[in-house]
JSON list of C-alpha atoms in Angstrom, two decimals:
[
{"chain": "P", "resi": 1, "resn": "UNK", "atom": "CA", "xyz": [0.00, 0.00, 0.00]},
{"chain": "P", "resi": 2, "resn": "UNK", "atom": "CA", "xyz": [2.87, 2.46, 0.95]},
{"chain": "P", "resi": 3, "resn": "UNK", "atom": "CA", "xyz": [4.75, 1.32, -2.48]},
{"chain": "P", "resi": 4, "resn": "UNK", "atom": "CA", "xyz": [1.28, 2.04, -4.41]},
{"chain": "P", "resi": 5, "resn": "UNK", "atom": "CA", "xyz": [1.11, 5.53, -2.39]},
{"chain": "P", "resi": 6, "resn": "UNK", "atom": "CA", "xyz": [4.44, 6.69, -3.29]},
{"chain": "P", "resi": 7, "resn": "UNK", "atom": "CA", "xyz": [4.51, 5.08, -6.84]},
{"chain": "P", "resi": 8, "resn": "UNK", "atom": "CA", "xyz": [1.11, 7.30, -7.52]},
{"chain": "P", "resi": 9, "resn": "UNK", "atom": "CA", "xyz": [2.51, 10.29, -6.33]},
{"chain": "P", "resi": 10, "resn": "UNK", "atom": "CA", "xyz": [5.71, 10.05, -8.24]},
{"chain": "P", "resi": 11, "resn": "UNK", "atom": "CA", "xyz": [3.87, 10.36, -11.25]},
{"chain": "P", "resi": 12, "resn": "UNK", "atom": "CA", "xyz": [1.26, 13.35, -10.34]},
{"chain": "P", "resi": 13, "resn": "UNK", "atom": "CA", "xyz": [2.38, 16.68, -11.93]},
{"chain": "P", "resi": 14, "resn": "UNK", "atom": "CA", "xyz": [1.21, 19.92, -10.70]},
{"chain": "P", "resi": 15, "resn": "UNK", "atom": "CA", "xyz": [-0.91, 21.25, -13.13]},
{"chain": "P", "resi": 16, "resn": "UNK", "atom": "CA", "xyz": [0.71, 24.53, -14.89]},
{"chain": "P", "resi": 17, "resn": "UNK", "atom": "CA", "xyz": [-2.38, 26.81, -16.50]},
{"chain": "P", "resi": 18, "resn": "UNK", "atom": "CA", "xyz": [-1.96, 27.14, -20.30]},
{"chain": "P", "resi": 19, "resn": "UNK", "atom": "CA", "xyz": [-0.23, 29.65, -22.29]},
{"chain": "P", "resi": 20, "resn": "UNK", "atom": "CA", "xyz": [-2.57, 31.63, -23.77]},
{"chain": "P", "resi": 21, "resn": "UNK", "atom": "CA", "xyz": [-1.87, 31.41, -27.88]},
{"chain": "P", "resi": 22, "resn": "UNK", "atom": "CA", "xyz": [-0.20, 34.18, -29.02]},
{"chain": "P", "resi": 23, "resn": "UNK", "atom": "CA", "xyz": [0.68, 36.36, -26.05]},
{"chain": "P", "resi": 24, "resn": "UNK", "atom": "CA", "xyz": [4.72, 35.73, -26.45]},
{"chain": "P", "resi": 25, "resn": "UNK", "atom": "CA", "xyz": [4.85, 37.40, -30.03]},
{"chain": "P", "resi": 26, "resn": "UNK", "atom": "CA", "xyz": [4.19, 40.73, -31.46]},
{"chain": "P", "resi": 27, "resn": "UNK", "atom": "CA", "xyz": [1.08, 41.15, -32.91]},
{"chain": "P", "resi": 28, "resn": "UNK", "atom": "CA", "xyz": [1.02, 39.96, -36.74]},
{"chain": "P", "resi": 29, "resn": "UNK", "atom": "CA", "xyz": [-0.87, 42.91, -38.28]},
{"chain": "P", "resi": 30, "resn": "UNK", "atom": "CA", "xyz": [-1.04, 46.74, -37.17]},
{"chain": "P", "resi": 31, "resn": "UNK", "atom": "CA", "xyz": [-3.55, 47.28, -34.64]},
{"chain": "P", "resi": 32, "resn": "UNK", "atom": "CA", "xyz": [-6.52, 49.63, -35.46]},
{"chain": "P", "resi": 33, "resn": "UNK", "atom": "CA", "xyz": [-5.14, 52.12, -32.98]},
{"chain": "P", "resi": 34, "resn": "UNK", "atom": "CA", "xyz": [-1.80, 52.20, -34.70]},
{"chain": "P", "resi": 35, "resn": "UNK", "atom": "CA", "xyz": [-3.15, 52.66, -37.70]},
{"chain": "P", "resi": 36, "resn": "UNK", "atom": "CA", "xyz": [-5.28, 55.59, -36.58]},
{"chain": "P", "resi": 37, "resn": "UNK", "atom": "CA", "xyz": [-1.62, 56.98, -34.99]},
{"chain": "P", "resi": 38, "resn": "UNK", "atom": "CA", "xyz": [0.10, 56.80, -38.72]},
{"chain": "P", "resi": 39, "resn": "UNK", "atom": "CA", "xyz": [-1.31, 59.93, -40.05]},
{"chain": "P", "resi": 40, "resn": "UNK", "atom": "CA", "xyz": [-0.88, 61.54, -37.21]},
{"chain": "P", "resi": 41, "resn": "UNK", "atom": "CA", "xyz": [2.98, 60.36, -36.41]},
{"chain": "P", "resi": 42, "resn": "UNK", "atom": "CA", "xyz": [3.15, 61.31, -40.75]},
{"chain": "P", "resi": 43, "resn": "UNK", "atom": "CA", "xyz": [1.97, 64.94, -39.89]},
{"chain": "P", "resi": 44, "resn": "UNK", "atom": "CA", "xyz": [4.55, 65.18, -37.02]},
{"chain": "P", "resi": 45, "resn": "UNK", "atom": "CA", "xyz": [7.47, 64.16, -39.19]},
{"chain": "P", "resi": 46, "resn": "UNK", "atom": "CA", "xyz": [5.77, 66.54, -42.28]},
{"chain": "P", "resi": 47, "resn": "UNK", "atom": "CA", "xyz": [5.79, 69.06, -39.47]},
{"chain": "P", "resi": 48, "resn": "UNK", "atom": "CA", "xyz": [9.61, 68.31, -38.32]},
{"chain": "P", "resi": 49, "resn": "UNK", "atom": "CA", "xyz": [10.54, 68.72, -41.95]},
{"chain": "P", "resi": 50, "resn": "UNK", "atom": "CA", "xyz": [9.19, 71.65, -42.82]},
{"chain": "P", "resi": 51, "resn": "UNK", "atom": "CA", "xyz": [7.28, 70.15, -45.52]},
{"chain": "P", "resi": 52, "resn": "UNK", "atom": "CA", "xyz": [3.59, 71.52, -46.10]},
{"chain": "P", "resi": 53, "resn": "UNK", "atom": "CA", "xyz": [3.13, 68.76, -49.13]},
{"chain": "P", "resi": 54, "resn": "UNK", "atom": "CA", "xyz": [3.95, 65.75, -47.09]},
{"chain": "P", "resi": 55, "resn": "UNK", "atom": "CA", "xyz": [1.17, 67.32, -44.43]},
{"chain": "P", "resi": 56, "resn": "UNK", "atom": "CA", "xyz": [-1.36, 67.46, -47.46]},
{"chain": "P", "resi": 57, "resn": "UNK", "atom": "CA", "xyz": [-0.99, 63.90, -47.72]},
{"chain": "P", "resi": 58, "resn": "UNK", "atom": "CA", "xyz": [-2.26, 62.80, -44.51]},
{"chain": "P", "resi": 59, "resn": "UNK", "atom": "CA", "xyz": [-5.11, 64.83, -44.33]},
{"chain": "P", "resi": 60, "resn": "UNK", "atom": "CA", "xyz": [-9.00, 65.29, -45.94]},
{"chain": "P", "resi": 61, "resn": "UNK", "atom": "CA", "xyz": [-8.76, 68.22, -48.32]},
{"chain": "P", "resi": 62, "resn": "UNK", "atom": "CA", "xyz": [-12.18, 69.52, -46.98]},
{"chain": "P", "resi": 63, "resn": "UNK", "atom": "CA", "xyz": [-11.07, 69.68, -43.29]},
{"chain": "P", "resi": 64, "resn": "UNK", "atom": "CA", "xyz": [-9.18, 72.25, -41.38]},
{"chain": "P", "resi": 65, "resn": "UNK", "atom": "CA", "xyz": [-7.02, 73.21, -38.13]},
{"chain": "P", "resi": 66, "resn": "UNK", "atom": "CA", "xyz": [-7.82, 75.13, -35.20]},
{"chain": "P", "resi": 67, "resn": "UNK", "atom": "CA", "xyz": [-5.60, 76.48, -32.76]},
{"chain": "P", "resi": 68, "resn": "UNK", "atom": "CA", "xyz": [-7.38, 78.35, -29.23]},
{"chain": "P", "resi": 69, "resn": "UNK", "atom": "CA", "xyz": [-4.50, 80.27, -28.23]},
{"chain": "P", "resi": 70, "resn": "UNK", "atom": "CA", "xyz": [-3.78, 81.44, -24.75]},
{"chain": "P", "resi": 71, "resn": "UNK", "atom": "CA", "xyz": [-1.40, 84.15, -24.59]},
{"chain": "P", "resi": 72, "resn": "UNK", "atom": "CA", "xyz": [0.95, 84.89, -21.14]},
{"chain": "P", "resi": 73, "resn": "UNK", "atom": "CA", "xyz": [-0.85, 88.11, -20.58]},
{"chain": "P", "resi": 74, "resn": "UNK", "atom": "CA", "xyz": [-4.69, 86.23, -20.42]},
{"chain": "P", "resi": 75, "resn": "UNK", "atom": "CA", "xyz": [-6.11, 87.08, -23.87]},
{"chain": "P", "resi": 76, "resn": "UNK", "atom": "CA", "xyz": [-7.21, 84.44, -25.62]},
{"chain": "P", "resi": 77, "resn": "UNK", "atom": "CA", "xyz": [-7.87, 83.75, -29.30]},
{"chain": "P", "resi": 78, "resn": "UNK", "atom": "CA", "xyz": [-9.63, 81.21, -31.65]},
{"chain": "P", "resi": 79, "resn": "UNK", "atom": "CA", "xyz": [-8.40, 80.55, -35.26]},
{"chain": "P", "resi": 80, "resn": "UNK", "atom": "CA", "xyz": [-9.48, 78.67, -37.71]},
{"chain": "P", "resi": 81, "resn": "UNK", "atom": "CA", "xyz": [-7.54, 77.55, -41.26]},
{"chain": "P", "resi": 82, "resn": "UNK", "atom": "CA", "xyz": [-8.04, 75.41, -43.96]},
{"chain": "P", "resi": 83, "resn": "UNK", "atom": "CA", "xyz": [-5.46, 72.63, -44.79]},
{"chain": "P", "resi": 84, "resn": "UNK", "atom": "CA", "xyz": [-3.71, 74.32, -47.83]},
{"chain": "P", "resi": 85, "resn": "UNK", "atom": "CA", "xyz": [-3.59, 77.32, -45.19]},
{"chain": "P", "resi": 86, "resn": "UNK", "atom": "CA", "xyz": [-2.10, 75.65, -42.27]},
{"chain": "P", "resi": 87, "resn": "UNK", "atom": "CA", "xyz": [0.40, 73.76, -44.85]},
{"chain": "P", "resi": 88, "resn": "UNK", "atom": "CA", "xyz": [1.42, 76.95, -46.33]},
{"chain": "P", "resi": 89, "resn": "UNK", "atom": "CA", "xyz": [2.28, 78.59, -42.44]},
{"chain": "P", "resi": 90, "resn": "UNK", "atom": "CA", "xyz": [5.36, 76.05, -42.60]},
{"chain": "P", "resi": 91, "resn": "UNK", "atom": "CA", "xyz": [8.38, 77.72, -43.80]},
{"chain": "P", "resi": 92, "resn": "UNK", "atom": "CA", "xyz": [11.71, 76.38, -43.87]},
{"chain": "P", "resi": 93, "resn": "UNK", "atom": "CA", "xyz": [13.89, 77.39, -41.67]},
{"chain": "P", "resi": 94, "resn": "UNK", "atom": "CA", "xyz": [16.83, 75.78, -39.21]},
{"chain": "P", "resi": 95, "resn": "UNK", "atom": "CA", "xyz": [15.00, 75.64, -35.84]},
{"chain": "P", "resi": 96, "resn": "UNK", "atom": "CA", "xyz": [14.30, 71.92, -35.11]},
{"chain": "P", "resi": 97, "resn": "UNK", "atom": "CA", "xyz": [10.41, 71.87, -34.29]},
{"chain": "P", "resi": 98, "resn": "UNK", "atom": "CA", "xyz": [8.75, 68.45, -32.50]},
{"chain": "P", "resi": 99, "resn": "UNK", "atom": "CA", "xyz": [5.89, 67.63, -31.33]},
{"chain": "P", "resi": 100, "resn": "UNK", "atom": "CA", "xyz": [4.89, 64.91, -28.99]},
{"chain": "P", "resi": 101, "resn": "UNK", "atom": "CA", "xyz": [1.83, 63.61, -28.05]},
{"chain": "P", "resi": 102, "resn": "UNK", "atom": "CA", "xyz": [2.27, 62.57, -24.27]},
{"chain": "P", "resi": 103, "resn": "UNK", "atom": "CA", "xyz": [-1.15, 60.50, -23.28]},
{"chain": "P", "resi": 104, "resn": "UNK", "atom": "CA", "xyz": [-2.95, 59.94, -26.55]},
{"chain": "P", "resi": 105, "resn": "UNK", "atom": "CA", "xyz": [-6.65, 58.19, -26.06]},
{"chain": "P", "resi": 106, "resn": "UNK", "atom": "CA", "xyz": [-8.22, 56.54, -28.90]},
{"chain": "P", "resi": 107, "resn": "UNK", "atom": "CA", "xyz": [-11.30, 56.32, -30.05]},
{"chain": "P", "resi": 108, "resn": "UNK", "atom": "CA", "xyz": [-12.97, 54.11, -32.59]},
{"chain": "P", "resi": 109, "resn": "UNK", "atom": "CA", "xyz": [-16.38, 53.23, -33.73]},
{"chain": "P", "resi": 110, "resn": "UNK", "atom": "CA", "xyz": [-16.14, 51.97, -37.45]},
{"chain": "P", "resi": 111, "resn": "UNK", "atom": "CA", "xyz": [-14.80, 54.28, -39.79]},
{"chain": "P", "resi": 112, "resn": "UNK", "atom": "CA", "xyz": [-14.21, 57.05, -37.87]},
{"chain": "P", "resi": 113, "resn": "UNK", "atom": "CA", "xyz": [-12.19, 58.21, -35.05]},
{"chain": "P", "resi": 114, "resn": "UNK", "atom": "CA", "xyz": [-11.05, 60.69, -32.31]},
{"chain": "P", "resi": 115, "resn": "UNK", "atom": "CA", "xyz": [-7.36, 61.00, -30.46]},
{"chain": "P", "resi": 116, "resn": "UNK", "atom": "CA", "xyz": [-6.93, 63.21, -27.80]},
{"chain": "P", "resi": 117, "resn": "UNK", "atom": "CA", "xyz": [-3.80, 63.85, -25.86]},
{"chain": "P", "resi": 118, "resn": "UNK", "atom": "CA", "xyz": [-1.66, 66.53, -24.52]},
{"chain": "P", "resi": 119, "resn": "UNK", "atom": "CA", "xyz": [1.21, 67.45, -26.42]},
{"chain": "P", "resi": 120, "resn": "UNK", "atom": "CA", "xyz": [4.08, 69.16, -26.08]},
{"chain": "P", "resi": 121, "resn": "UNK", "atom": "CA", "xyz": [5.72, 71.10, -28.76]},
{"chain": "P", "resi": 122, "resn": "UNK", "atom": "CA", "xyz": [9.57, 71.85, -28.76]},
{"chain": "P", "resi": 123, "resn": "UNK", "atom": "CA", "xyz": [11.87, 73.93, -30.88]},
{"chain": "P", "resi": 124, "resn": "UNK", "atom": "CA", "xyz": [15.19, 73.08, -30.88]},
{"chain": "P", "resi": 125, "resn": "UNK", "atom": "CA", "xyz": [14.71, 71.03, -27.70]},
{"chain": "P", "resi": 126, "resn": "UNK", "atom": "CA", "xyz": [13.02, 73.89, -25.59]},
{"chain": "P", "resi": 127, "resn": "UNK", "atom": "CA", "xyz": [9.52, 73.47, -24.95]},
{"chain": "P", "resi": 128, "resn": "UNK", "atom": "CA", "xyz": [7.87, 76.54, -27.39]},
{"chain": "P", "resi": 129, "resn": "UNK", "atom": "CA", "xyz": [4.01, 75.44, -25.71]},
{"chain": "P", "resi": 130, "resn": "UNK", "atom": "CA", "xyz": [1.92, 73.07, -25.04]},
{"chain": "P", "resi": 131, "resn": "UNK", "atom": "CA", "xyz": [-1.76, 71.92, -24.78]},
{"chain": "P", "resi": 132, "resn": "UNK", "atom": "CA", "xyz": [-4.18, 69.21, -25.72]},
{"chain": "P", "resi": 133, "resn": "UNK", "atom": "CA", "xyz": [-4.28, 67.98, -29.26]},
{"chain": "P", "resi": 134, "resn": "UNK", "atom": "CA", "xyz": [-7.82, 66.31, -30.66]},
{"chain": "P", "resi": 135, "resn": "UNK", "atom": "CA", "xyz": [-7.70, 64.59, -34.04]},
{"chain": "P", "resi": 136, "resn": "UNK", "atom": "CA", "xyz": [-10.62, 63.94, -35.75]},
{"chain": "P", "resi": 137, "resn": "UNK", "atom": "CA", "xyz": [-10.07, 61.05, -38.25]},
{"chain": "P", "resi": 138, "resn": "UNK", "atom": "CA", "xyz": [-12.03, 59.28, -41.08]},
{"chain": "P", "resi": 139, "resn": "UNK", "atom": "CA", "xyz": [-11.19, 55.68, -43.02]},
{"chain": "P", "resi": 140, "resn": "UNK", "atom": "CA", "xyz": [-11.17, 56.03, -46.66]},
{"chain": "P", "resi": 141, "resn": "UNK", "atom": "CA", "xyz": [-10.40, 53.31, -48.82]},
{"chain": "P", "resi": 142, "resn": "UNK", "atom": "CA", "xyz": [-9.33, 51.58, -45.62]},
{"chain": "P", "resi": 143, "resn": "UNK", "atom": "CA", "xyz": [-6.80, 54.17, -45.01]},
{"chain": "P", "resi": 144, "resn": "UNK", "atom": "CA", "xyz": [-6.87, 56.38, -41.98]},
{"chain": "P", "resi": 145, "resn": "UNK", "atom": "CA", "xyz": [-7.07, 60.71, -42.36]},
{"chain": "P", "resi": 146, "resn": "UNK", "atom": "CA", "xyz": [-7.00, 63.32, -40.89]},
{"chain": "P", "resi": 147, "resn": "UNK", "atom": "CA", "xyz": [-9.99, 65.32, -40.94]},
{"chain": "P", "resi": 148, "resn": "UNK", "atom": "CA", "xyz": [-9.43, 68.43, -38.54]},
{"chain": "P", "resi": 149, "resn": "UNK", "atom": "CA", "xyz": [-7.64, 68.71, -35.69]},
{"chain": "P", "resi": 150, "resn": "UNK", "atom": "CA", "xyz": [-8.07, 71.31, -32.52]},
{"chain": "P", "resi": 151, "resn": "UNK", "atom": "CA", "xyz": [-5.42, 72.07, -30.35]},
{"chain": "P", "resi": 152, "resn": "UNK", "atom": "CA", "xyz": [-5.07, 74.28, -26.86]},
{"chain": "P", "resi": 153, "resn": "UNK", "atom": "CA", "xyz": [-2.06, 76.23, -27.38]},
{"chain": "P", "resi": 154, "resn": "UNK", "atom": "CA", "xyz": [-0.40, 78.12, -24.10]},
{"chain": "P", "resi": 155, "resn": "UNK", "atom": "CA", "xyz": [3.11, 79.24, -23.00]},
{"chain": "P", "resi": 156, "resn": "UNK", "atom": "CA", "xyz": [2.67, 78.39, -19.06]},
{"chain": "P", "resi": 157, "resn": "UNK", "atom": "CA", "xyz": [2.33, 75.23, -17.28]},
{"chain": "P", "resi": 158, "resn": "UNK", "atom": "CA", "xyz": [3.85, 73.18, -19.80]},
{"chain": "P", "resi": 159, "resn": "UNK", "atom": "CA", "xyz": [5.73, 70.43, -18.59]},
{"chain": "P", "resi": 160, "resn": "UNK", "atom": "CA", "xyz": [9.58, 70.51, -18.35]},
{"chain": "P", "resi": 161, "resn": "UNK", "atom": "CA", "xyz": [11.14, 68.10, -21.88]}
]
């Protein structure tokens, strides 16, 4: 009986819950949120470098930008442009401009979508302002656009880069 005892629990194994498939790998395809990002990364790099063509590209000819300004002594300002406007504002010129979103949500439901996030916009590595960006994005031809975007623009309170 002993022998039967010991030979029975030589052979039990303590049960080890399954991987779950797929969790040690990457995902295989671009998630719907990263593909909502892509025009919106492409507009940052268009942005970077200088180049109000490559900002065309990501973005619904029949949309727009709009900027609510706060300036340091209170007044505040809203102002609204069309995309061949807000292309054309970007000249070239040697400052280094960035601009990083720093919490962006996402928002999907079909075809379209929102992303809203602060941001934080440098030039040549000092913060210039900062605010909250929202992006409001359409599928076409199963590519993502942008359709408008509203930012919050102010000079104080802006986080240290």
């Amino acid at each position: 009986m002993i022998l039967l005892s010991l030979l029975l629990a030589a052979e039990q194994v303590t049960p080890v819950q399954p991987i779950v498939k797929g969790t040690g790998l990457p995902p295989a395809v671009m998630t719907e949120e990263a593909g909502v990002m892509a025009p919106i990364d492409a507009l940052f790099a268009a942005l970077a470098a200088r180049d109000g063509q490559a900002i065309l590209a990501q973005v619904r000819p029949d949309g727009g930008a709009t900027v609510a300004e706060e300036k340091p002594d209170g007044t505040r300002s809203v102002r609204r442009m069309s995309w061949p406007e807000f292309a054309a504002s970007i000249k070239p010129g040697p400052e280094r401009y960035a601009e990083r979103l720093t919490d962006p949500a996402v928002d999907i439901d079909g075809d379209i979508a929102m992303v809203w996030s602060p941001y934080v916009f440098t030039i040549d590595g000092k913060v210039a302002h900062c605010g909250t960006d929202h992006f409001d994005m359409v599928r076409e031809a199963g590519r993502w656009k942008i359709a408008n975007v509203t930012w919050s623009s102010r000079t104080t309170g802006c986080p240290a880069q």
